[in-house]
mmCIF file of C-alpha atoms in Angstrom:
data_model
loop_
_atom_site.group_PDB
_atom_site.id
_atom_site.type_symbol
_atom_site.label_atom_id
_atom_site.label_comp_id
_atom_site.label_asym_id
_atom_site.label_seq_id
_atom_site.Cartn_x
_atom_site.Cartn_y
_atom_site.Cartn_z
ATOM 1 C CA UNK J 1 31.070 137.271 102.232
ATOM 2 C CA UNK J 2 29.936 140.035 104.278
ATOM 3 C CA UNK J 3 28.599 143.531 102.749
ATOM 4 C CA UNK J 4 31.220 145.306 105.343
ATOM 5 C CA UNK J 5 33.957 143.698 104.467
ATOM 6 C CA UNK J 6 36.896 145.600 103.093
ATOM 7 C CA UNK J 7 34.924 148.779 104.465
ATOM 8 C CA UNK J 8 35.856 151.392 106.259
ATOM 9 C CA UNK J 9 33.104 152.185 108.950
ATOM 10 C CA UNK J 10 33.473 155.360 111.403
ATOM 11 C CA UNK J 11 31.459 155.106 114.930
ATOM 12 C CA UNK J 12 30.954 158.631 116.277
ATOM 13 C CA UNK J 13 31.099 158.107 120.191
ATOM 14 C CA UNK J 14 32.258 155.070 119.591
ATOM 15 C CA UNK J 15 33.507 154.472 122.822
ATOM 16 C CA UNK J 16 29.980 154.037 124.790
ATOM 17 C CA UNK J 17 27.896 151.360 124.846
ATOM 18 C CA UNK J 18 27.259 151.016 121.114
ATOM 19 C CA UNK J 19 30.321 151.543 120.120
ATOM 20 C CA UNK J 20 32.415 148.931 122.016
ATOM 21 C CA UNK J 21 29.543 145.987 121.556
ATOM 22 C CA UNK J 22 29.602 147.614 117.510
ATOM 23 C CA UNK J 23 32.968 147.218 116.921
ATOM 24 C CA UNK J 24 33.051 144.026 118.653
ATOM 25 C CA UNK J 25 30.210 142.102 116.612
ATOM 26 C CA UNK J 26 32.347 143.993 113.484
ATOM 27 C CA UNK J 27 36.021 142.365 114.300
ATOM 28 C CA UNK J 28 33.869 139.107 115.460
ATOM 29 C CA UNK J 29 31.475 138.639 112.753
ATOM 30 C CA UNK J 30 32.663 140.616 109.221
ATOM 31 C CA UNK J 31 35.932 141.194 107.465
ATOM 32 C CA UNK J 32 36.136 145.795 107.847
ATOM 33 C CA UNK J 33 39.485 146.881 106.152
ATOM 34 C CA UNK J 34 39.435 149.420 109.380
ATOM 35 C CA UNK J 35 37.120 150.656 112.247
ATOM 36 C CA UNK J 36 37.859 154.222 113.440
ATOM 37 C CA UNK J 37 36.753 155.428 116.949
ATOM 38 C CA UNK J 38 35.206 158.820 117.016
ATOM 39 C CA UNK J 39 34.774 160.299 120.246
ATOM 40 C CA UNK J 40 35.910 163.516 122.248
ATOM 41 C CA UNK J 41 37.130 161.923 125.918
ATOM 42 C CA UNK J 42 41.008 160.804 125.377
ATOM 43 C CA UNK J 43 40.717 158.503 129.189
ATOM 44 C CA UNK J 44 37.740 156.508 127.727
ATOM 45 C CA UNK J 45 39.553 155.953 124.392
ATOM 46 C CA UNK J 46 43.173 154.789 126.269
ATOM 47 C CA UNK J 47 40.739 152.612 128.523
ATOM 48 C CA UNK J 48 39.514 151.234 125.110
ATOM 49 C CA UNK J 49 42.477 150.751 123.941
ATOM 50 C CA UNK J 50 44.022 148.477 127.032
ATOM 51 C CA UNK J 51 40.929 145.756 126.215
ATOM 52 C CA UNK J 52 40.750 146.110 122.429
ATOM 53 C CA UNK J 53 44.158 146.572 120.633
ATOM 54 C CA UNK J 54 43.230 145.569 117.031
ATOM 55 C CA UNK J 55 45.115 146.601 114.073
ATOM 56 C CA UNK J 56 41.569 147.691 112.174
ATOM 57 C CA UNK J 57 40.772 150.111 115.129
ATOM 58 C CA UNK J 58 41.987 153.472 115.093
ATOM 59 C CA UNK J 59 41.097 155.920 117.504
ATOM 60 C CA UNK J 60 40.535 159.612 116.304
ATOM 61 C CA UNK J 61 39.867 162.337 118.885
ATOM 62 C CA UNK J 62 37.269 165.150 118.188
ATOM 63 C CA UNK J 63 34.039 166.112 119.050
ATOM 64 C CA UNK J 64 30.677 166.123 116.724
ATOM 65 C CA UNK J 65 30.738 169.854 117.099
ATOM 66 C CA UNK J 66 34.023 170.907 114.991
ATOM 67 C CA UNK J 67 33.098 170.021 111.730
ATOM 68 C CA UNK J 68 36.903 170.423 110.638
ATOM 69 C CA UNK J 69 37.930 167.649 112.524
ATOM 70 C CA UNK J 70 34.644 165.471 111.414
ATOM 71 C CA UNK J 71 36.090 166.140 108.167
ATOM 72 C CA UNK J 72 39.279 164.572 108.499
ATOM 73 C CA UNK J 73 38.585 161.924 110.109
ATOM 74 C CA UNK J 74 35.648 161.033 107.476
ATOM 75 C CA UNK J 75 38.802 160.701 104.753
ATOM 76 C CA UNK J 76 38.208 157.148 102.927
ATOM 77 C CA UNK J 77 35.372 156.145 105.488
ATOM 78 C CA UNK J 78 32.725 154.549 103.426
ATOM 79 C CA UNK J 79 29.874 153.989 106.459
ATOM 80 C CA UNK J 80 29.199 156.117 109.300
ATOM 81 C CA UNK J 81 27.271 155.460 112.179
ATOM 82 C CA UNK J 82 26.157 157.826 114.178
ATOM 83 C CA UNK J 83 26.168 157.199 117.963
ATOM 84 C CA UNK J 84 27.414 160.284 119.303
ATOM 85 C CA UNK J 85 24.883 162.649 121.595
ATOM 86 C CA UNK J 86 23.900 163.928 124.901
ATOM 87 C CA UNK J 87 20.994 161.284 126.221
ATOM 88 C CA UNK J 88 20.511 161.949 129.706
ATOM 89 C CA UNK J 89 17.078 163.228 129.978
ATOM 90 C CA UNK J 90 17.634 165.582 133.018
ATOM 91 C CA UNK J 91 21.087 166.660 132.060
ATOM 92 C CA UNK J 92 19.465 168.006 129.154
ATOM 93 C CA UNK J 93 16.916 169.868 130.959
ATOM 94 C CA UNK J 94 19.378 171.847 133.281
ATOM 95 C CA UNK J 95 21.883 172.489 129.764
ATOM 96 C CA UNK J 96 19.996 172.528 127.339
ATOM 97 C CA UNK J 97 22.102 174.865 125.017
ATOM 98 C CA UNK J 98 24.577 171.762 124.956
ATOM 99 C CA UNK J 99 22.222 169.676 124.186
ATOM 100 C CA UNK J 100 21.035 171.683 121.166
ATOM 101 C CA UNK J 101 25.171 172.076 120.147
ATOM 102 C CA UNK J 102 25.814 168.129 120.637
ATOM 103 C CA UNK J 103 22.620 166.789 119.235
ATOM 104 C CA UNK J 104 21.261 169.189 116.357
ATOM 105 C CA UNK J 105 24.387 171.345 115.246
ATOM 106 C CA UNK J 106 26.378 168.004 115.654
ATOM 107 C CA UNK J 107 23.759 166.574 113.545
ATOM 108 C CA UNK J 108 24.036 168.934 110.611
ATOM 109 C CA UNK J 109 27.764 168.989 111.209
ATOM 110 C CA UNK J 110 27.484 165.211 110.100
ATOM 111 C CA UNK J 111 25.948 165.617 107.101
ATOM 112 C CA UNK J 112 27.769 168.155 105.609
ATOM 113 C CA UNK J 113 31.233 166.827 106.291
ATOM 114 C CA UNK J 114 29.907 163.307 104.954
ATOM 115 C CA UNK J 115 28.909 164.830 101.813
ATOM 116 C CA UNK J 116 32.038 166.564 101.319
ATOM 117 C CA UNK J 117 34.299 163.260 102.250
ATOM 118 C CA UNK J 118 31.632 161.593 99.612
ATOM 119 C CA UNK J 119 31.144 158.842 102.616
ATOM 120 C CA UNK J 120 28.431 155.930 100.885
ATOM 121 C CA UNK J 121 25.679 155.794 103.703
ATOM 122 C CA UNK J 122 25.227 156.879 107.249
ATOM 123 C CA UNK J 123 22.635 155.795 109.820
ATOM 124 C CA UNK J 124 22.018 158.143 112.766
ATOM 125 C CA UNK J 125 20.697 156.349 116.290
ATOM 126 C CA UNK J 126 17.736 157.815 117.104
ATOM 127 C CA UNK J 127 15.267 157.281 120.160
ATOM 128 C CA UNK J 128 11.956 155.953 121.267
ATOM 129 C CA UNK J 129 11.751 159.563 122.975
ATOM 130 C CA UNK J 130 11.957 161.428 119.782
ATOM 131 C CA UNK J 131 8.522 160.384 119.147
ATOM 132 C CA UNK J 132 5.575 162.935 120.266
ATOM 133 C CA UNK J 133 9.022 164.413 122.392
ATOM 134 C CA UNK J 134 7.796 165.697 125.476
ATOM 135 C CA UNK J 135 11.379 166.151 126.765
ATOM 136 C CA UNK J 136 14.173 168.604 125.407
ATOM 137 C CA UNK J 137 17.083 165.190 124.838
ATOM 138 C CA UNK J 138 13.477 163.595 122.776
ATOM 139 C CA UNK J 139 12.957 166.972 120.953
ATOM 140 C CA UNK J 140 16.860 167.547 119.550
ATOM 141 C CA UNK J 141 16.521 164.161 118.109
ATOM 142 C CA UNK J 142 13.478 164.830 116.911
ATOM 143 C CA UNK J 143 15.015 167.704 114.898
ATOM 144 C CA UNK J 144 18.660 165.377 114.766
ATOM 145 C CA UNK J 145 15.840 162.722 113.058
ATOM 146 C CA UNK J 146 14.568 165.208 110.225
ATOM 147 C CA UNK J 147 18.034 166.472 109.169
ATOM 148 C CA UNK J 148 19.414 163.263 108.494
ATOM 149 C CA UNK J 149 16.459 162.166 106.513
ATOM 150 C CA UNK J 150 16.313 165.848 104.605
ATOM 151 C CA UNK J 151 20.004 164.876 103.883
ATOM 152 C CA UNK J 152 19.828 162.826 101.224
ATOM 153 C CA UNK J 153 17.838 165.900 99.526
ATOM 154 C CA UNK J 154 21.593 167.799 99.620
ATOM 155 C CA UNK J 155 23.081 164.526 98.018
ATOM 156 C CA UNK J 156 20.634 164.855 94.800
ATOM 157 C CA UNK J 157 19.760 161.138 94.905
ATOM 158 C CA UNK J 158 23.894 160.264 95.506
ATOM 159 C CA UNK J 159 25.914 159.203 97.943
ATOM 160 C CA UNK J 160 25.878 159.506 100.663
ATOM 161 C CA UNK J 161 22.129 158.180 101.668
ATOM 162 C CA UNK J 162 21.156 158.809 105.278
ATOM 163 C CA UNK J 163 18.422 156.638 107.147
ATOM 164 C CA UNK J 164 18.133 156.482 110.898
ATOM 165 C CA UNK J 165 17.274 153.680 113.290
ATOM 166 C CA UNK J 166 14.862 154.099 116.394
ATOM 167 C CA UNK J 167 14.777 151.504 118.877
ATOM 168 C CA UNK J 168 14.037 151.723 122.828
ATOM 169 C CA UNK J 169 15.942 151.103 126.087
ATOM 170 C CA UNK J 170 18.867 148.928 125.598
ATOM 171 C CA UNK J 171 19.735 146.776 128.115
ATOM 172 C CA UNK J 172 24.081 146.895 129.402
ATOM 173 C CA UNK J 173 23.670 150.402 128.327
ATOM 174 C CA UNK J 174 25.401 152.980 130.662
ATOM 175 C CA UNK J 175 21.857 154.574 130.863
ATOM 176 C CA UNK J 176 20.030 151.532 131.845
ATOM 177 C CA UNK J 177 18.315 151.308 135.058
ATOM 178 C CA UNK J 178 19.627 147.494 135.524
ATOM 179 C CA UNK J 179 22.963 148.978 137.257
ATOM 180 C CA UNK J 180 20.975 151.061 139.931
ATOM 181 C CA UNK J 181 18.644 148.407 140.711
ATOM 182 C CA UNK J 182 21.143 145.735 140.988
ATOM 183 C CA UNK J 183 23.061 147.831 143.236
ATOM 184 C CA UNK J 184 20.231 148.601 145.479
ATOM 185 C CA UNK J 185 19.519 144.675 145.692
ATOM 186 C CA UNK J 186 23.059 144.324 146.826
ATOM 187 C CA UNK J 187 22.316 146.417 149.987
ATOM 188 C CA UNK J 188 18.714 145.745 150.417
ATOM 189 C CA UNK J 189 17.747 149.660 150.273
ATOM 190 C CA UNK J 190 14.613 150.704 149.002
ATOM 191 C CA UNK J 191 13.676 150.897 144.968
ATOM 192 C CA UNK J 192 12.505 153.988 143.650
ATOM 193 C CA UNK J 193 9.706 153.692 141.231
ATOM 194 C CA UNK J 194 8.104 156.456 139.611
ATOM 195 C CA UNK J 195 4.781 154.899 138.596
ATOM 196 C CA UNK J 196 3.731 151.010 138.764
ATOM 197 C CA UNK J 197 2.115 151.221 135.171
ATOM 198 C CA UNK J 198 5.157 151.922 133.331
ATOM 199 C CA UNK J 199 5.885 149.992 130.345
ATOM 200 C CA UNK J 200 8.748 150.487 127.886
ATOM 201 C CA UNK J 201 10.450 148.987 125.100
ATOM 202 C CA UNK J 202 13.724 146.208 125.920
ATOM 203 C CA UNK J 203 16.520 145.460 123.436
ATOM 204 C CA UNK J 204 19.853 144.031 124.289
ATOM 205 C CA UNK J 205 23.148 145.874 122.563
ATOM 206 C CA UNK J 206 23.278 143.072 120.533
ATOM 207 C CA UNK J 207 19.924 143.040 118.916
ATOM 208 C CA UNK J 208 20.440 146.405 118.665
ATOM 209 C CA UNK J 209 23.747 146.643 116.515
ATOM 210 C CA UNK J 210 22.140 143.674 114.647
ATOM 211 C CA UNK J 211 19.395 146.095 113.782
ATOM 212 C CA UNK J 212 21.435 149.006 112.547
ATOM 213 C CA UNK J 213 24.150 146.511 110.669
ATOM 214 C CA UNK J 214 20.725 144.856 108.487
ATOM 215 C CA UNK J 215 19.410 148.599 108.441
ATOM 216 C CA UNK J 216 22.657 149.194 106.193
ATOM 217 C CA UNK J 217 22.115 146.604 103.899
ATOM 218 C CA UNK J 218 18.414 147.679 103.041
ATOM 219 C CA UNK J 219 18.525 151.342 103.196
ATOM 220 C CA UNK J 220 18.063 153.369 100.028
ATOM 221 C CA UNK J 221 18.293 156.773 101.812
ATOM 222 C CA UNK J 222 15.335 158.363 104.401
ATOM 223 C CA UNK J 223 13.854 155.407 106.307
ATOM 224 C CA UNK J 224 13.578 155.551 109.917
ATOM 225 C CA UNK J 225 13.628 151.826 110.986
ATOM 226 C CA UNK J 226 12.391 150.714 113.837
ATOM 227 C CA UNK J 227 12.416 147.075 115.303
ATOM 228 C CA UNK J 228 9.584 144.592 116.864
ATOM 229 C CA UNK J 229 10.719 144.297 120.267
ATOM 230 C CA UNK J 230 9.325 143.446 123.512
ATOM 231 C CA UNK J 231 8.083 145.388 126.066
ATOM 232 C CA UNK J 232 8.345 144.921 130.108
ATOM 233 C CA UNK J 233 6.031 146.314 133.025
ATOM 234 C CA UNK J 234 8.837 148.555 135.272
ATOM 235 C CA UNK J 235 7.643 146.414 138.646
ATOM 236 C CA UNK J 236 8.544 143.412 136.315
ATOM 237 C CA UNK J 237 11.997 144.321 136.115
ATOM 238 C CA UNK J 238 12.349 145.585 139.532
ATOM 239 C CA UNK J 239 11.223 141.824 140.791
ATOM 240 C CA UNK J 240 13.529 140.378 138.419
ATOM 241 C CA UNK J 241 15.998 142.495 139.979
ATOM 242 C CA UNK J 242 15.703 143.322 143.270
ATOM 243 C CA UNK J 243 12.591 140.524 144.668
ATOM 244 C CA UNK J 244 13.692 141.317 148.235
ATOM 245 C CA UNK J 245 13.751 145.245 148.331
ATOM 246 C CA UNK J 246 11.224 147.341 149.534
ATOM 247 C CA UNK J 247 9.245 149.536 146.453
ATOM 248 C CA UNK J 248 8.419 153.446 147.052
ATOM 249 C CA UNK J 249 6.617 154.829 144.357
ATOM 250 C CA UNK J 250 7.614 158.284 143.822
ATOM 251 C CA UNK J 251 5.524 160.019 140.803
ATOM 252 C CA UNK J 252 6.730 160.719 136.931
ATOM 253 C CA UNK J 253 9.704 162.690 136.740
ATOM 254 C CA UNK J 254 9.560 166.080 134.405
ATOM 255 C CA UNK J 255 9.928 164.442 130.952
ATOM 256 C CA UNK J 256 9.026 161.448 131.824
ATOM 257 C CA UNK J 257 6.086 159.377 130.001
ATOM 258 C CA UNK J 258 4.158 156.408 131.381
ATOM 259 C CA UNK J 259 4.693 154.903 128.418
ATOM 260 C CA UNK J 260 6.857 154.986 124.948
ATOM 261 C CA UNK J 261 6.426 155.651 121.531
ATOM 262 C CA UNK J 262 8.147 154.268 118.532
ATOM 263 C CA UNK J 263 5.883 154.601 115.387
ATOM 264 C CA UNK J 264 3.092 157.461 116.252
ATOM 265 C CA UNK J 265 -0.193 157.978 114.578
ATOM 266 C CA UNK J 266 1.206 160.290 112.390
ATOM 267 C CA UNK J 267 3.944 158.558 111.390
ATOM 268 C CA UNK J 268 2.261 155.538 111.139
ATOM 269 C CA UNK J 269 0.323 157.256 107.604
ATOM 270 C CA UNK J 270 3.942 156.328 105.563
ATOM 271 C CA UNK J 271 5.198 153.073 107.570
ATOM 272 C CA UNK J 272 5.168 149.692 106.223
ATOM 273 C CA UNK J 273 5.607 146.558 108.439
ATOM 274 C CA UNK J 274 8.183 143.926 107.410
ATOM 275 C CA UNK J 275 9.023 140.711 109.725
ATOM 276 C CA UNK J 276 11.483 142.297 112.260
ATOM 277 C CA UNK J 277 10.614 145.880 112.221
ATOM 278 C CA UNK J 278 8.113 148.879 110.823
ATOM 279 C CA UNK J 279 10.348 151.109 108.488
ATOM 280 C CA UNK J 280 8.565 154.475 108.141
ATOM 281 C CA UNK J 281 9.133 155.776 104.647
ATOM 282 C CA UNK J 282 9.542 159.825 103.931
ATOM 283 C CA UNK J 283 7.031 161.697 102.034
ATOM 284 C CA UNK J 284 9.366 163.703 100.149
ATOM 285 C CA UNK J 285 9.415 164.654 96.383
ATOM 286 C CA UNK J 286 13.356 163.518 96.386
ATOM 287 C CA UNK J 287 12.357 160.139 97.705
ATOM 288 C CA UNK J 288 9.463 159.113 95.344
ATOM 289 C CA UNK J 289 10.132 156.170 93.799
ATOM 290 C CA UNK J 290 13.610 155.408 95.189
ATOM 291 C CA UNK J 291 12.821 152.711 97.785
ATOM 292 C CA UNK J 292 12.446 148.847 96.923
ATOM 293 C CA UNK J 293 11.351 147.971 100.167
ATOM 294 C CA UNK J 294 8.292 145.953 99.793
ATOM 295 C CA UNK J 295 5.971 146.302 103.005
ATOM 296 C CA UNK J 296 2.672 145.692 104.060
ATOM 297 C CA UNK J 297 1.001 149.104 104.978
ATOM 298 C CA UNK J 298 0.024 149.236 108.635
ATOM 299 C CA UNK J 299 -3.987 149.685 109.197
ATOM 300 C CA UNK J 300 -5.261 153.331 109.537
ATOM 301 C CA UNK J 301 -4.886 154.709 113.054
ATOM 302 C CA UNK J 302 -1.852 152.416 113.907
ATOM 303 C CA UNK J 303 0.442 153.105 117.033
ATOM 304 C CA UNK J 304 3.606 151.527 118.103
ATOM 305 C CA UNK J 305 4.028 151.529 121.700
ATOM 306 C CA UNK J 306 4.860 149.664 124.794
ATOM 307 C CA UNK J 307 1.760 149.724 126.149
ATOM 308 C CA UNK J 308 -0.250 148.249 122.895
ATOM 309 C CA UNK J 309 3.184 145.799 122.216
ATOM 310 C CA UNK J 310 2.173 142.414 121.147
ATOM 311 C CA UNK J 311 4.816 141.145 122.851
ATOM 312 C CA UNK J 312 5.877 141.113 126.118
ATOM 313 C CA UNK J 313 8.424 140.185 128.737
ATOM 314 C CA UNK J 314 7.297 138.379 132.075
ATOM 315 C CA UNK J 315 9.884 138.348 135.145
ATOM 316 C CA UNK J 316 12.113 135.380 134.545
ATOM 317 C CA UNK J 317 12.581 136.464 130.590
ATOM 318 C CA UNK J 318 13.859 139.638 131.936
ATOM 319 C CA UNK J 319 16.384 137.473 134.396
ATOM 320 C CA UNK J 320 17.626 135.590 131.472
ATOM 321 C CA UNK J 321 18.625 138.491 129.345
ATOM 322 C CA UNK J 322 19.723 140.590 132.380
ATOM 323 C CA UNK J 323 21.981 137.360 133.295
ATOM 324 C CA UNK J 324 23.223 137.345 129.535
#
């Protein structure tokens, strides 16, 4: 028997990526007594609804930003998981008041509506860019990050408990790179590269709803888990790609980094390693105490990135997980 089922779980902008693999691996692999769809575009919902008509799945219009309607919907919903938020990196840039709207107010907007609907736990997706953010998408989750972990102060040790989950660039995402290199192999034009040295972290949307649904189970309110994952070289997964186009290396875009972050220094001071993933715990006087996960402190000085990443992916790795 499954921890979900007989839950009710509510996806905010559940009808991206996340969501539709989420609800999929839910309905495929656990028992929910309903799934609800939270998300604010009404011809990506009915397109959602023409592949998955499901009994469990209800689809609720609104936006993160009108707390009213977050309220609502939250009735009976014992998990949330929080998918919702404005990701592109230069559409963030050139509006950057929406960003702030969709991914901080939305954030706070979130927590108080799940403490008044008394949901049980919520885990917020974070990024590998809200570490040392040196764009303004990696700086609202940043601040998206420390509200949901200083939420479980406004619970007083209660439900709900809020934890968030910070994993890299997800492969069959909508903002993976795979799509615009396969369609530049298709036509034999030239690759755009911004710098050969680039490394970054690789998950598939399985792993990653994997992560977050385990991340549930263990949580006992203001971890940020993060998982071991591989990391790939960006001319790797250009050859794995595109082998026959031409490569034109254009320079770092603004808010771009050479490579990624996932547990800084800094962070590094409260994180424990586990098998699967670091968990960094919160120094807070709320939290002391309340966690049973048993870790093995990582060594002083200890970064998580792509470029220091045990593990790696070579060319024809990338080509089986691209191909799955």
């Amino acid at each position: 028997m499954s921890f979900l089922d007989g839950k009710s779980i509510l996806i905010t902008g559940g009808t991206g990526s996340f969501g539709k693999k989420c609800i999929e691996i839910l309905l495929r692999d656990h028992q929910p007594k309903r799934v609800v769809v939270y998300s604010r575009d009404e011809l990506k919902q009915f397109e959602m609804q023409e592949t998955l008509s499901n009994p469990k799945v209800r689809y609720f219009l609104g936006d993160v930003r009108d707390k009213q309607r977050l309220t609502m919907a939250l009735k009976g919903i014992d998990y949330v998981i929080h998918a919702a938020a404005l990701k592109q990196v230069p559409a963030c840039e050139y509006n950057p008041f929406e960003a702030v709207k969709t991914n901080i107010l939305g954030a706070q907007n979130i927590i108080e509506a799940c403490l008044e609907a008394d949901v049980k736990k919520v885990i917020a997706l974070s990024t590998d860019k809200a570490a040392n953010p040196v764009n303004l998408y990696g700086a609202t989750k940043l601040c998206s990050d420390k509200l949901f972990i200083a939420g479980n102060a406004y619970s007083g040790g209660k439900s709900p408990i809020f934890s968030v989950v910070r994993y890299g660039n997800v492969i069959g995402s909508r903002g993976s790179v795979i799509p615009i290199f396969k369609a530049k192999a298709a036509t034999g034009e030239e690759i755009s590269i911004t710098d050969s040295r680039m490394t970054r972290f690789w998950i598939t949307l399985e792993q990653g709803v994997q992560f977050v649904l385990s991340s549930f189970q263990m949580m006992h309110g203001g971890e940020i888990f993060v998982p071991k994952i591989p990391s790939m070289n960006i001319m790797d997964l250009a050859l794995a790609i595109a082998p026959n186009c031409q490569q034109v290396v254009t320079g770092i875009r603004p808010g771009e980094k050479l490579h990624e972050v996932m547990v800084p220094e800094d962070d590094a001071r409260s994180a424990v390693e586990l098998d699967d993933r670091y968990v960094i715990l919160p120094q807070a006087w709320w939290w002391k105490g309340k966690t049973k996960i048993q870790g093995t402190p990582v060594p002083e000085g200890f970064v998580y990135s792509s470029d220091n990443n045990a593990e790696w992916l070579g060319v024809e790795q990338l080509r089986a997980m691209i191909g799955d």
